[in-house]
Tab-separated table of C-alpha atoms in Angstrom:
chain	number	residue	atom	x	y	z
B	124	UNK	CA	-98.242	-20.369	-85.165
B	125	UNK	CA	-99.031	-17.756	-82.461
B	126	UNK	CA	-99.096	-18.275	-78.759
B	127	UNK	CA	-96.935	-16.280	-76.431
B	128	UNK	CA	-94.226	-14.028	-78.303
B	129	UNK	CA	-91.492	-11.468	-77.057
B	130	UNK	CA	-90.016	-11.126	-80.185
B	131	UNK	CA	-90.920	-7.918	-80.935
B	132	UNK	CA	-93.805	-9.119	-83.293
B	133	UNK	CA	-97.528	-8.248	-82.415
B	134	UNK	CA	-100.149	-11.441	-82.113
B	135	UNK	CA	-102.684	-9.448	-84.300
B	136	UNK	CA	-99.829	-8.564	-86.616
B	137	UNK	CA	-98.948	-11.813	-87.522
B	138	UNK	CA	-102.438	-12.754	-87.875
B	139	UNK	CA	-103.167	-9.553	-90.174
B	140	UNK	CA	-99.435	-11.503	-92.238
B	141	UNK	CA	-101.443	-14.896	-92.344
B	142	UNK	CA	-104.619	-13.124	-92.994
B	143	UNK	CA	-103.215	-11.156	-96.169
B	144	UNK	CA	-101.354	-14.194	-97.218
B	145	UNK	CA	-104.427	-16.425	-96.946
B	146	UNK	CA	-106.499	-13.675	-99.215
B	147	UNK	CA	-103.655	-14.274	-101.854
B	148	UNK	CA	-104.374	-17.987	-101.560
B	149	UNK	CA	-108.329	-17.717	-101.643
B	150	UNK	CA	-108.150	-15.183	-104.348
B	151	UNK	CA	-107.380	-18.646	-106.846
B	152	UNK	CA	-104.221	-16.472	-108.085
B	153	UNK	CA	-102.048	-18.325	-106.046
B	154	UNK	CA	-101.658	-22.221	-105.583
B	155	UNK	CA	-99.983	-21.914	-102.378
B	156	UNK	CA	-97.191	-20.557	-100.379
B	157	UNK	CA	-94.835	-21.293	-97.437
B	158	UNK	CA	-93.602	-17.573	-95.995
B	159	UNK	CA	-91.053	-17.594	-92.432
B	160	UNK	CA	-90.633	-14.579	-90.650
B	161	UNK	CA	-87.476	-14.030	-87.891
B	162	UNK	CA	-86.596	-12.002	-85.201
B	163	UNK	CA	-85.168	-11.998	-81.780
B	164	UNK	CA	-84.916	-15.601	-82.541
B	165	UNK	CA	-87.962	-16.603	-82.287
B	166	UNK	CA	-89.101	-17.841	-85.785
B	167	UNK	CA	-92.828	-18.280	-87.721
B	168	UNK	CA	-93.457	-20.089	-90.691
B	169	UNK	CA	-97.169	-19.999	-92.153
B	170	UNK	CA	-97.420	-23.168	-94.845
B	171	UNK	CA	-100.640	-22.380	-96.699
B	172	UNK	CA	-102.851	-23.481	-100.164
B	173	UNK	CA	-101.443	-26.589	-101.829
B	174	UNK	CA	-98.700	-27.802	-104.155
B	175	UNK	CA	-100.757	-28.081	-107.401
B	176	UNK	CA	-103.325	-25.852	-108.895
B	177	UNK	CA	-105.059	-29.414	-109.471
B	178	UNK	CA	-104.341	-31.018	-106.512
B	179	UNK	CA	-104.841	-31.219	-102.158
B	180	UNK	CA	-101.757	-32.224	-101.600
B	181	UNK	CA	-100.599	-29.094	-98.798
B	182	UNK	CA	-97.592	-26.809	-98.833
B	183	UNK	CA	-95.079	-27.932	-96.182
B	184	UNK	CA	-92.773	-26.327	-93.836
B	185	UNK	CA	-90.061	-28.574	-96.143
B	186	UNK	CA	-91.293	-27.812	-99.435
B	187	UNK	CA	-88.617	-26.843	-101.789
B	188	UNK	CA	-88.965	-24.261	-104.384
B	189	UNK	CA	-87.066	-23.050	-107.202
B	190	UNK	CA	-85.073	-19.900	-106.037
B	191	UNK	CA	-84.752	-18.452	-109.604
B	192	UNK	CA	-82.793	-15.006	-108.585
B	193	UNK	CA	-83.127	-15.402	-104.574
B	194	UNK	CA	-79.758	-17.589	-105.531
B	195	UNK	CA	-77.684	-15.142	-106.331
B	196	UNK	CA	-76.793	-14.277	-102.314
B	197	UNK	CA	-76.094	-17.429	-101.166
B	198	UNK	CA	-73.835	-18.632	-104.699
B	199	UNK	CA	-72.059	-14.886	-103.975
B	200	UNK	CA	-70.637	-16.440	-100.345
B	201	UNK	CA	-68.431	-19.257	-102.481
B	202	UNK	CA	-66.803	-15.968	-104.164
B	203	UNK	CA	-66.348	-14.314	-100.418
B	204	UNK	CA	-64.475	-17.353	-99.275
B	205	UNK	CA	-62.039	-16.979	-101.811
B	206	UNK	CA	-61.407	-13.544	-100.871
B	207	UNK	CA	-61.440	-14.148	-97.086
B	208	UNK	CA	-58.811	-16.796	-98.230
B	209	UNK	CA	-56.449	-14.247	-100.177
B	210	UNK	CA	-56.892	-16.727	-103.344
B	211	UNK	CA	-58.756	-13.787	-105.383
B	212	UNK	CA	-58.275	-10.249	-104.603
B	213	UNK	CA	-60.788	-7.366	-105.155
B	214	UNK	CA	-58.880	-5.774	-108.353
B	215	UNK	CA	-56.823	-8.867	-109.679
B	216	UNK	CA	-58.032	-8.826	-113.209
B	217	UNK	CA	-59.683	-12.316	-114.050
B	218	UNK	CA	-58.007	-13.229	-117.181
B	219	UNK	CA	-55.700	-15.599	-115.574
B	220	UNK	CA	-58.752	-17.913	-114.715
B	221	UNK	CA	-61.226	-16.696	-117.730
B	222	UNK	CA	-58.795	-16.326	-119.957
B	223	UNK	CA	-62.591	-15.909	-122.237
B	224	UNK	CA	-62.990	-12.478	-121.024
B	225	UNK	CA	-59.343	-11.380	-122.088
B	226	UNK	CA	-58.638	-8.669	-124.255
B	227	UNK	CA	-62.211	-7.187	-124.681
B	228	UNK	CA	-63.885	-5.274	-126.915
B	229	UNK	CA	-66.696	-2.982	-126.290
B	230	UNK	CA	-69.586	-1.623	-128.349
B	231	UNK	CA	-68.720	1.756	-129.756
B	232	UNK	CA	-72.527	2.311	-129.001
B	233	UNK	CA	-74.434	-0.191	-126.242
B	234	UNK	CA	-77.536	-0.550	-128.832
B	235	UNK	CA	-74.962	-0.414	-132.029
B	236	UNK	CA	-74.046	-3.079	-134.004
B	237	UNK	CA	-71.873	-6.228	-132.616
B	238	UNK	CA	-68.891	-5.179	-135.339
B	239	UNK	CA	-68.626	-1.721	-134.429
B	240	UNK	CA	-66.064	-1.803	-130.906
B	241	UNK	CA	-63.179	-0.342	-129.241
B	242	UNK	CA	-60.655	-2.122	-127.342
B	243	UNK	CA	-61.510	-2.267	-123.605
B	244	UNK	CA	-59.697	0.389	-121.411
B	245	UNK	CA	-58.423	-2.246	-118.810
B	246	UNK	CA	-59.276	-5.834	-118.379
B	247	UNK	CA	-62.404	-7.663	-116.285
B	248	UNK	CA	-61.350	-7.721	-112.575
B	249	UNK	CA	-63.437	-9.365	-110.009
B	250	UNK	CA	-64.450	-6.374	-108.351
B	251	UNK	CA	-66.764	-5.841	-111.614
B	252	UNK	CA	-67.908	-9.323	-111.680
B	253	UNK	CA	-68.800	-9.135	-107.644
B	254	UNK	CA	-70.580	-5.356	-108.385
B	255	UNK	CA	-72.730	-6.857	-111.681
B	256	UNK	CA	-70.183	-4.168	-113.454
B	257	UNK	CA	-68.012	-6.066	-115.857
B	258	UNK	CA	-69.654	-5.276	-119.134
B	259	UNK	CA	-72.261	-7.176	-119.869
B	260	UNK	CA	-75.656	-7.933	-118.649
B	261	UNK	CA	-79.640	-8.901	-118.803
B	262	UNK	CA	-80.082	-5.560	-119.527
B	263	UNK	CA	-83.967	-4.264	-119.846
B	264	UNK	CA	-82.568	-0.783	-121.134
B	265	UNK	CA	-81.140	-2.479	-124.040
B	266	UNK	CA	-83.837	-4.889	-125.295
B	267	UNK	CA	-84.135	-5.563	-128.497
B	268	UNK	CA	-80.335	-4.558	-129.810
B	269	UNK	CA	-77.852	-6.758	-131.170
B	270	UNK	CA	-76.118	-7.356	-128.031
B	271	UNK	CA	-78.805	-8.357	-125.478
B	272	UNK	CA	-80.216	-10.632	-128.240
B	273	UNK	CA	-76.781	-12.450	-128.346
B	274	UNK	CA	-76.554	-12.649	-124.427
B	275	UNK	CA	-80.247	-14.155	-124.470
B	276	UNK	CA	-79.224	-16.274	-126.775
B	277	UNK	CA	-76.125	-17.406	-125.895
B	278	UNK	CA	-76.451	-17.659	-121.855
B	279	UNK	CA	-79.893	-18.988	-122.744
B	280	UNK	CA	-82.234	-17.142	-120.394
B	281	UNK	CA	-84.624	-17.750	-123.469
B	282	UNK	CA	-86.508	-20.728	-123.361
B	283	UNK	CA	-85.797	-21.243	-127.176
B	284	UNK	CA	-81.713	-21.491	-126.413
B	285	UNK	CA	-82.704	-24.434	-124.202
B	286	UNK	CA	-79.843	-26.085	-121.308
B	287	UNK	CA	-76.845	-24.308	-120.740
B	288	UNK	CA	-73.752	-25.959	-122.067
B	289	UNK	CA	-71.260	-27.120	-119.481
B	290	UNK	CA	-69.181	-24.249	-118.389
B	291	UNK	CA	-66.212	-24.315	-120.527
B	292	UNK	CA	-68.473	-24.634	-123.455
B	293	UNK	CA	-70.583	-21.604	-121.945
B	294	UNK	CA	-67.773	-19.477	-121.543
B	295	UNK	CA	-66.636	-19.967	-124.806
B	296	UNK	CA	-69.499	-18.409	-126.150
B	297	UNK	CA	-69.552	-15.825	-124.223
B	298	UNK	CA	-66.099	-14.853	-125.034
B	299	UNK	CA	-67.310	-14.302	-128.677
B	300	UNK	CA	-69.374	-11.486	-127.770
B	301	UNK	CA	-68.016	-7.676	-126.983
B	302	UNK	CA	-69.053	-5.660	-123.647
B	303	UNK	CA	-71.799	-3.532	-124.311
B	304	UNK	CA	-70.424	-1.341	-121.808
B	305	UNK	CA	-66.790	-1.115	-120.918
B	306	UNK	CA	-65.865	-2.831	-117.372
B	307	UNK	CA	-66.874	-1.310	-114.544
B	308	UNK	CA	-69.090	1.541	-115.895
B	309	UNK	CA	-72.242	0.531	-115.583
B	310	UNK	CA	-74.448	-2.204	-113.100
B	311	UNK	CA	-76.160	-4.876	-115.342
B	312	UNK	CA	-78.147	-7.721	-113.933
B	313	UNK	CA	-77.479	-11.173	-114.072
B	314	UNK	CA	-74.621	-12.331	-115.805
B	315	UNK	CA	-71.877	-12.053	-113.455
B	316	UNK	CA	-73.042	-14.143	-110.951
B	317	UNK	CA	-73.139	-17.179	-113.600
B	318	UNK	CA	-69.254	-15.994	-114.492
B	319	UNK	CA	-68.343	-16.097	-110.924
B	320	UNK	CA	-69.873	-19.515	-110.641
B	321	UNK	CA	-67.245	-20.674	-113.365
B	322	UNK	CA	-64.728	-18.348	-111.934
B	323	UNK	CA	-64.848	-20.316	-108.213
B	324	UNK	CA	-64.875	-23.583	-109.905
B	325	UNK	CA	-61.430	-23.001	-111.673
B	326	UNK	CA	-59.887	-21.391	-108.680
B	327	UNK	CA	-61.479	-24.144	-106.514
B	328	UNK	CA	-60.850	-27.167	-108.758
B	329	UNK	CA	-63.845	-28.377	-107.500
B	330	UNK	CA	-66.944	-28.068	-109.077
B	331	UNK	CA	-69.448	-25.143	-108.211
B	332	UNK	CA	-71.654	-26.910	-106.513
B	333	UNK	CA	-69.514	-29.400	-104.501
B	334	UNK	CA	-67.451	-25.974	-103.152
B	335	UNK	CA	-70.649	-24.625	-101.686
B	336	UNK	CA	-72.002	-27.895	-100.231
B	337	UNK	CA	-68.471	-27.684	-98.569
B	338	UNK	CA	-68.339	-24.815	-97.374
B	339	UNK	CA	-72.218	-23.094	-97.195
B	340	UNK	CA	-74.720	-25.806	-97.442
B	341	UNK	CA	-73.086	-28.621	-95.076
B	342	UNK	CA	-71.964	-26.009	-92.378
B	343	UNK	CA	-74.507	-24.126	-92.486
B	344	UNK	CA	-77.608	-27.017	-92.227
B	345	UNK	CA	-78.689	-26.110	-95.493
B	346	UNK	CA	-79.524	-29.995	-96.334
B	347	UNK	CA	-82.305	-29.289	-98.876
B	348	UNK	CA	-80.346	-26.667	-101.447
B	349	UNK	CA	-78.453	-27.459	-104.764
B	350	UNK	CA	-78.821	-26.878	-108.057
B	351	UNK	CA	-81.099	-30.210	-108.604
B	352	UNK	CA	-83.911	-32.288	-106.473
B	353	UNK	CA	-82.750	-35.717	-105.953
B	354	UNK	CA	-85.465	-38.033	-106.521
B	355	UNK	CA	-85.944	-39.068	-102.944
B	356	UNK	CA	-87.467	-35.332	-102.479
B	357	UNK	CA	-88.881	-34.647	-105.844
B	358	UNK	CA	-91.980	-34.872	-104.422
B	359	UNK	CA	-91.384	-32.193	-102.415
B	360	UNK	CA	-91.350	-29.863	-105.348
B	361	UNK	CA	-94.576	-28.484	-106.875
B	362	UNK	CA	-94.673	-27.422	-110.787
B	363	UNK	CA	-93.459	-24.103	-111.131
B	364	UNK	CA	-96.537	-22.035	-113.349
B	365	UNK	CA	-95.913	-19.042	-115.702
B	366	UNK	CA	-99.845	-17.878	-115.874
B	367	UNK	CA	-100.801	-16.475	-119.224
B	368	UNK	CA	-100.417	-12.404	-118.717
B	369	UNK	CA	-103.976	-12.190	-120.892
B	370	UNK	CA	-106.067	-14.791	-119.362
B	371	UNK	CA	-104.225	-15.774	-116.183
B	372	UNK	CA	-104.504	-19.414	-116.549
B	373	UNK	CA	-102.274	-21.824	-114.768
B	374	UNK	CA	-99.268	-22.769	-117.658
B	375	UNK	CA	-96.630	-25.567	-116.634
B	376	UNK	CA	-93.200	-23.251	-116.785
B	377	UNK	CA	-91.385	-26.795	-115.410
B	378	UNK	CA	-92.806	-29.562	-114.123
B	379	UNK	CA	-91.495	-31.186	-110.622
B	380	UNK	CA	-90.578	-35.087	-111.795
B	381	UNK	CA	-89.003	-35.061	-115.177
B	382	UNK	CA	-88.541	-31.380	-115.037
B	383	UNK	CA	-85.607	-28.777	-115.064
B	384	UNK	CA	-84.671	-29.710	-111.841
B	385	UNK	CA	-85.264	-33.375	-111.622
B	386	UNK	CA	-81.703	-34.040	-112.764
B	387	UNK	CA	-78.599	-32.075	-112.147
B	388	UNK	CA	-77.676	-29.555	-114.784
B	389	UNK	CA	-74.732	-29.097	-117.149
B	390	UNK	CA	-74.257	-25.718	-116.171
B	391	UNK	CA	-74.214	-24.338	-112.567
B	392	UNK	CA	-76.204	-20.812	-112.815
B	393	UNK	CA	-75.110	-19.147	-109.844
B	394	UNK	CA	-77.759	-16.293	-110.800
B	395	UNK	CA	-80.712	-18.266	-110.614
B	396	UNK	CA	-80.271	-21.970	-110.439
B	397	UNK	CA	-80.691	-22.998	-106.892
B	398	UNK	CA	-83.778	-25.006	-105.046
B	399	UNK	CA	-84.129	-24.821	-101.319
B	400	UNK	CA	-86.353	-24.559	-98.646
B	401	UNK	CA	-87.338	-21.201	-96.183
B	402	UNK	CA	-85.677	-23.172	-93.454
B	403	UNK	CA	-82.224	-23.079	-95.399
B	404	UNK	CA	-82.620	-19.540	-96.309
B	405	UNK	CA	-83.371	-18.734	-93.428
B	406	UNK	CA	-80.021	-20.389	-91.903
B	407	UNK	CA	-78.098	-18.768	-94.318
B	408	UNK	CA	-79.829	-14.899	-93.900
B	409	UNK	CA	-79.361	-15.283	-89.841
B	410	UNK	CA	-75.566	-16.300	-90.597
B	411	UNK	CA	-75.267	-12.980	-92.339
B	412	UNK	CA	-77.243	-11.110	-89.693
B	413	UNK	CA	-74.842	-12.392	-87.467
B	414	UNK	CA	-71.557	-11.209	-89.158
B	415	UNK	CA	-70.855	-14.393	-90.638
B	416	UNK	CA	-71.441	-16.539	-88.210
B	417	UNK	CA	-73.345	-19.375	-87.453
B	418	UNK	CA	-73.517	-20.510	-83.952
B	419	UNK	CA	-69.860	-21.223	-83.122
B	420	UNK	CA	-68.900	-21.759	-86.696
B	421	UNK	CA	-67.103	-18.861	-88.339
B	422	UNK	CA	-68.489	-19.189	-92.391
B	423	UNK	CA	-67.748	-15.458	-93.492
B	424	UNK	CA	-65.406	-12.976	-91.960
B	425	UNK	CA	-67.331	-9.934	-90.569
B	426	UNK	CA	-65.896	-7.820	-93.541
B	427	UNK	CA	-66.645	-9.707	-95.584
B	428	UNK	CA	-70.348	-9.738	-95.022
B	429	UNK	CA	-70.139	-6.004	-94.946
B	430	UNK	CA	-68.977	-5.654	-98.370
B	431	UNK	CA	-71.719	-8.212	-99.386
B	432	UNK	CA	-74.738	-6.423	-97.449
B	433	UNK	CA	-73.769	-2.691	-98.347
B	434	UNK	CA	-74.004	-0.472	-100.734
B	435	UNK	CA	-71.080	-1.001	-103.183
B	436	UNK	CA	-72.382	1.786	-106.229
B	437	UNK	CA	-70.899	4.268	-107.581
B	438	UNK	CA	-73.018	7.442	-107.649
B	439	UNK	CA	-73.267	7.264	-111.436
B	440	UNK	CA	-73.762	3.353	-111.288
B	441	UNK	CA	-76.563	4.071	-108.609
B	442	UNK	CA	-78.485	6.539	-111.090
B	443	UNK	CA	-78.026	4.360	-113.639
B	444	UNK	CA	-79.804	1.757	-111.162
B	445	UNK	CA	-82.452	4.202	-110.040
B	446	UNK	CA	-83.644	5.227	-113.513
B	447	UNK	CA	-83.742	1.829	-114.554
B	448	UNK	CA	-86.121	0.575	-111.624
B	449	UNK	CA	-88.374	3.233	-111.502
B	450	UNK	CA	-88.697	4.036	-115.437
B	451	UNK	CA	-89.902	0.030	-115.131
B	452	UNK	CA	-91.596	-0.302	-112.194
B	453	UNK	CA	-95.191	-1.226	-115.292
B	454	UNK	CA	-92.148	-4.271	-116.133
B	455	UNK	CA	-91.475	-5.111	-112.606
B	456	UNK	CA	-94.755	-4.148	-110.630
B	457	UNK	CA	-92.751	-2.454	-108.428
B	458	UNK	CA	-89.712	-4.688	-107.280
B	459	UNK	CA	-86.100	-3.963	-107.885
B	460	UNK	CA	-86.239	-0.133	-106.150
B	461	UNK	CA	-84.211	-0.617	-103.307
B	462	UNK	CA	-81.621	2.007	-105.018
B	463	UNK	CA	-78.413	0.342	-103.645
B	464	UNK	CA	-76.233	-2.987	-104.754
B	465	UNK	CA	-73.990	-4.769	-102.821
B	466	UNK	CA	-72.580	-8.274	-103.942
B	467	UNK	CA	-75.141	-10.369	-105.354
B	468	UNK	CA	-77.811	-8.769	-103.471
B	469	UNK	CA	-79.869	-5.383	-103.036
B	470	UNK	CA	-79.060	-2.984	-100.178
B	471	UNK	CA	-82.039	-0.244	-99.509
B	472	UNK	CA	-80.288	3.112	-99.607
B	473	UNK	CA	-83.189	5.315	-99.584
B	474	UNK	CA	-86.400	4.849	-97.748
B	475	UNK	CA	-89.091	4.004	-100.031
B	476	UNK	CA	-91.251	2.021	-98.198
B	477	UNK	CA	-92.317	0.121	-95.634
B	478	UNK	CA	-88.427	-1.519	-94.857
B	479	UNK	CA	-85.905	0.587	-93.500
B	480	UNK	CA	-82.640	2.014	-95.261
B	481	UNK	CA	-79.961	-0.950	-94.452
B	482	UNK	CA	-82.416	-3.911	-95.208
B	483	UNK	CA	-80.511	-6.290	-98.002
B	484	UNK	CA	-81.778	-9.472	-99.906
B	485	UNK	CA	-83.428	-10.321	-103.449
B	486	UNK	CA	-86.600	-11.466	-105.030
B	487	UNK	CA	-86.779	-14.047	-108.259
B	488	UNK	CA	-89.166	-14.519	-110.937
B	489	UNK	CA	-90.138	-17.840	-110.195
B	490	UNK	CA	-92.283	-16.408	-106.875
B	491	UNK	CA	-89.033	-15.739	-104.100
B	492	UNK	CA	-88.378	-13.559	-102.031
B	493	UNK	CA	-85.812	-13.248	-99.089
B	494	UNK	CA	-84.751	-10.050	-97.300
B	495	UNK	CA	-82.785	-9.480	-93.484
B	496	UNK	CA	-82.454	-6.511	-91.696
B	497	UNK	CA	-80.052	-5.437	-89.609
B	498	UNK	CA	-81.895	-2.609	-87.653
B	499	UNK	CA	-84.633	-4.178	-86.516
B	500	UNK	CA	-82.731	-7.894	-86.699
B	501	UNK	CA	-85.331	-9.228	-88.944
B	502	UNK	CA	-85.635	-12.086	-91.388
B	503	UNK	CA	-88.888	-12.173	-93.876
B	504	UNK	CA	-88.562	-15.310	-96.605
B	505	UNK	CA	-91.695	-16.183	-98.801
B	506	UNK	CA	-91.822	-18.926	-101.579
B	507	UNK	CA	-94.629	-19.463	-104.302
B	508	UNK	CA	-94.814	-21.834	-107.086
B	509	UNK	CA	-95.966	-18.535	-109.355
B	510	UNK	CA	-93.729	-17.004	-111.398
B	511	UNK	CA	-93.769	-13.116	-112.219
B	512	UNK	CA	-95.741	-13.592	-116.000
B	513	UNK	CA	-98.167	-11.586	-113.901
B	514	UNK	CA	-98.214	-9.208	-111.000
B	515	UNK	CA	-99.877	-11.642	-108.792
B	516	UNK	CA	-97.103	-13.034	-107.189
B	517	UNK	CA	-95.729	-9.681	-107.083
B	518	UNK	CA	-98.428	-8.644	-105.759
B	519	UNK	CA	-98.436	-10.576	-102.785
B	520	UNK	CA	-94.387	-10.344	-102.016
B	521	UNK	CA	-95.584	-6.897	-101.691
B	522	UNK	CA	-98.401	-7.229	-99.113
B	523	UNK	CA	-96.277	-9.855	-97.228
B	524	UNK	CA	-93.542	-7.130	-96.521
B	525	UNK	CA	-95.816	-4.293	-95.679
B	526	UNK	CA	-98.070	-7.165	-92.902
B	527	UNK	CA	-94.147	-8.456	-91.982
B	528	UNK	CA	-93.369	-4.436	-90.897
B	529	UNK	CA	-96.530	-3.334	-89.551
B	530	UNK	CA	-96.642	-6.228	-86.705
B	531	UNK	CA	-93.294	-4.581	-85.495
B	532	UNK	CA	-94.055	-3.986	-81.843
B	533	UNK	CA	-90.505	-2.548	-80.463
């Protein structure tokens, strides 16, 4: 991996990155790992520990993962398309293609009971779905009311609710439930990226997936992401574990052949339901760093990456953000405080760390992590098989980003 380097990254930085990321690996908390660091085009990629807590078979360069949250920037580009391509607009309301979300209600009180609404002061546009502001959300401020146990329930991000329905089916159900908040008020995680997935398959007329491959993964190299593992690379995926928070032992969250992914899905999450490789992130974070471009090939206009990879928050939106990340930070072990939102991705507003303000990208709970920065033209991706039941994978995102900035040289 080293040998001569005028990237800007020191030799005995990266080594201190492979050295911290080899502890991880030796500590027996993590399987393995395959982490890619960029800049000044010169690229890294450090493939380390093996597929299977049981097994010697080694993490590869091509290994695909299960991007869990890390999806939601590269589904948000279908939505930018549209816009670059005048067939959505910012603050068109969205009830002509979810006709669902028409005519809302919203809770009287976000905890109070489902009954007790008002009407909504103006309709869903796609401004609030593109923001995470529309209404509704995974929301860890409001766990355990009526409303977030109906959105678990009926978006299924509980294990008990099992597949997603196909997307007219899942809409459906959603349109039976009121906004907790009323559109545009408040930033909520999660849920709008799986609307928008619906939302650019109606406008489309293609599916969700088949508009990306058209116009994100095939131009853009990306040959190894989708929303399923076709069996020809299935065994390229490891089992994805959810360790036991008490005793840390290795549990099966989805298994690689006959698992989650082994087939494609009914429903399209656009929050969380991609696999890929670090290679195709990688392609796809170095389009953005360049302004929407990729090589010759024009994918996103330059604004619209702009309004992707900054801050889009109100200031009340933002301190509704801030309170929620650091008030969880014993929940999160520490990720999620980058202060700003842009679409479909975090923006750092405030320097809290080791990254500078400007730095955008997302982490997911299955072990994923992918962040680019602009000021020092720097891409960092890392993928485990470890998902965030403990802080272990956490853990070592963490130390990854602090070894990825300290072997800055210029």
């Amino acid at each position: 991996m080293m040998g001569h380097n005028n990237s800007g990254f020191s030799e005995a930085g990266l080594r201190r990155v492979r050295d911290v990321l080899a502890r991880h690996v030796e500590s027996g908390k993590i399987p393995g790992l395959v982490a890619l660091v960029s800049r000044g085009g010169e690229t890294h990629v450090e493939a380390i520990g093996t597929m299977r807590v049981d097994g010697d078979a080694p993490m590869r360069r091509d290994t695909i993962f299960r991007m869990a949250s890390v999806s939601k920037p590269v589904t948000m580009a279908a939505a930018m398309i549209l816009l670059d391509e005048c067939r959505l607009r910012l603050d068109d309301p969205v009830d002509p293609w979810l006709p669902e979300l028409a005519d809302r209600q919203v809770l009287r009180r976000a905890d109070g009971p489902q009954e007790d609404t008002v009407p909504a002061r103006r309709p869903i546009t796609v401004r609030d779905l593109l923001t995470s502001t529309f209404g509704l959300g995974v929301d860890l401020t409001l766990m355990g009311s009526p409303i977030m146990a109906a959105v678990l329930d009926r978006a299924n991000y509980s294990p008990e609710a099992g597949s997603a329905p196909e997307p007219d089916e899942w809409m459906r159900r959603l349109g039976e439930l009121p906004l907790s908040y009323q559109p545009g008020e408040r930033w909520q995680y999660e849920l709008s990226h799986d609307v928008l997935g619906v939302l650019v398959a109606r406008v489309s007329g293609q599916s969700f997936e088949t508009f990306l491959r058209d116009r994100i993964f095939d131009p853009l190299g990306m040959k190894d992401t989708g929303f399923h593992v076709p069996a020809g690379k299935i065994d390229r995926l490891p089992p994805s574990y959810a360790p036991d928070p008490q005793t840390g032992e290795f549990i099966v969250w989805d298994e690689a052949a006959g698992g989650k992914f082994s087939r494609p899905p009914a429903f399209q999450h656009g929050g969380g339901g991609l696999v890929s490789t670090v290679e195709d992130y990688h392609a796809y974070f170095q389009m953005l760093l360049n302004r929407g471009m990729h090589g010759t090939e024009r994918i996103l206009s330059r604004p619209a990456v702009e309004l992707m990879t900054t801050n889009r928050l109100t200031p009340e939106q933002q301190a509704d953000r801030d309170a929620l990340a650091k008030n969880n930070v014993h929940l999160s072990f520490g990720q999620g405080q980058q202060g700003g939102w842009g679409f479909g991705m975090a923006v750092r507003t405030y320097r809290g760390d080791y990254a500078p303000i400007g730095q955008f990208g997302w982490d997911g709970g299955t072990g994923t992590t992918a962040y680019a920065d602009p000021d020092n033209q720097l891409t960092g991706i890392l993928f485990t098989q470890v998902g965030l039941s403990t802080p272990d994978p956490a853990w070592l995102i963490h130390d990854f980003w602090t070894t990825l900035y300290q072997a800055l040289d210029a």
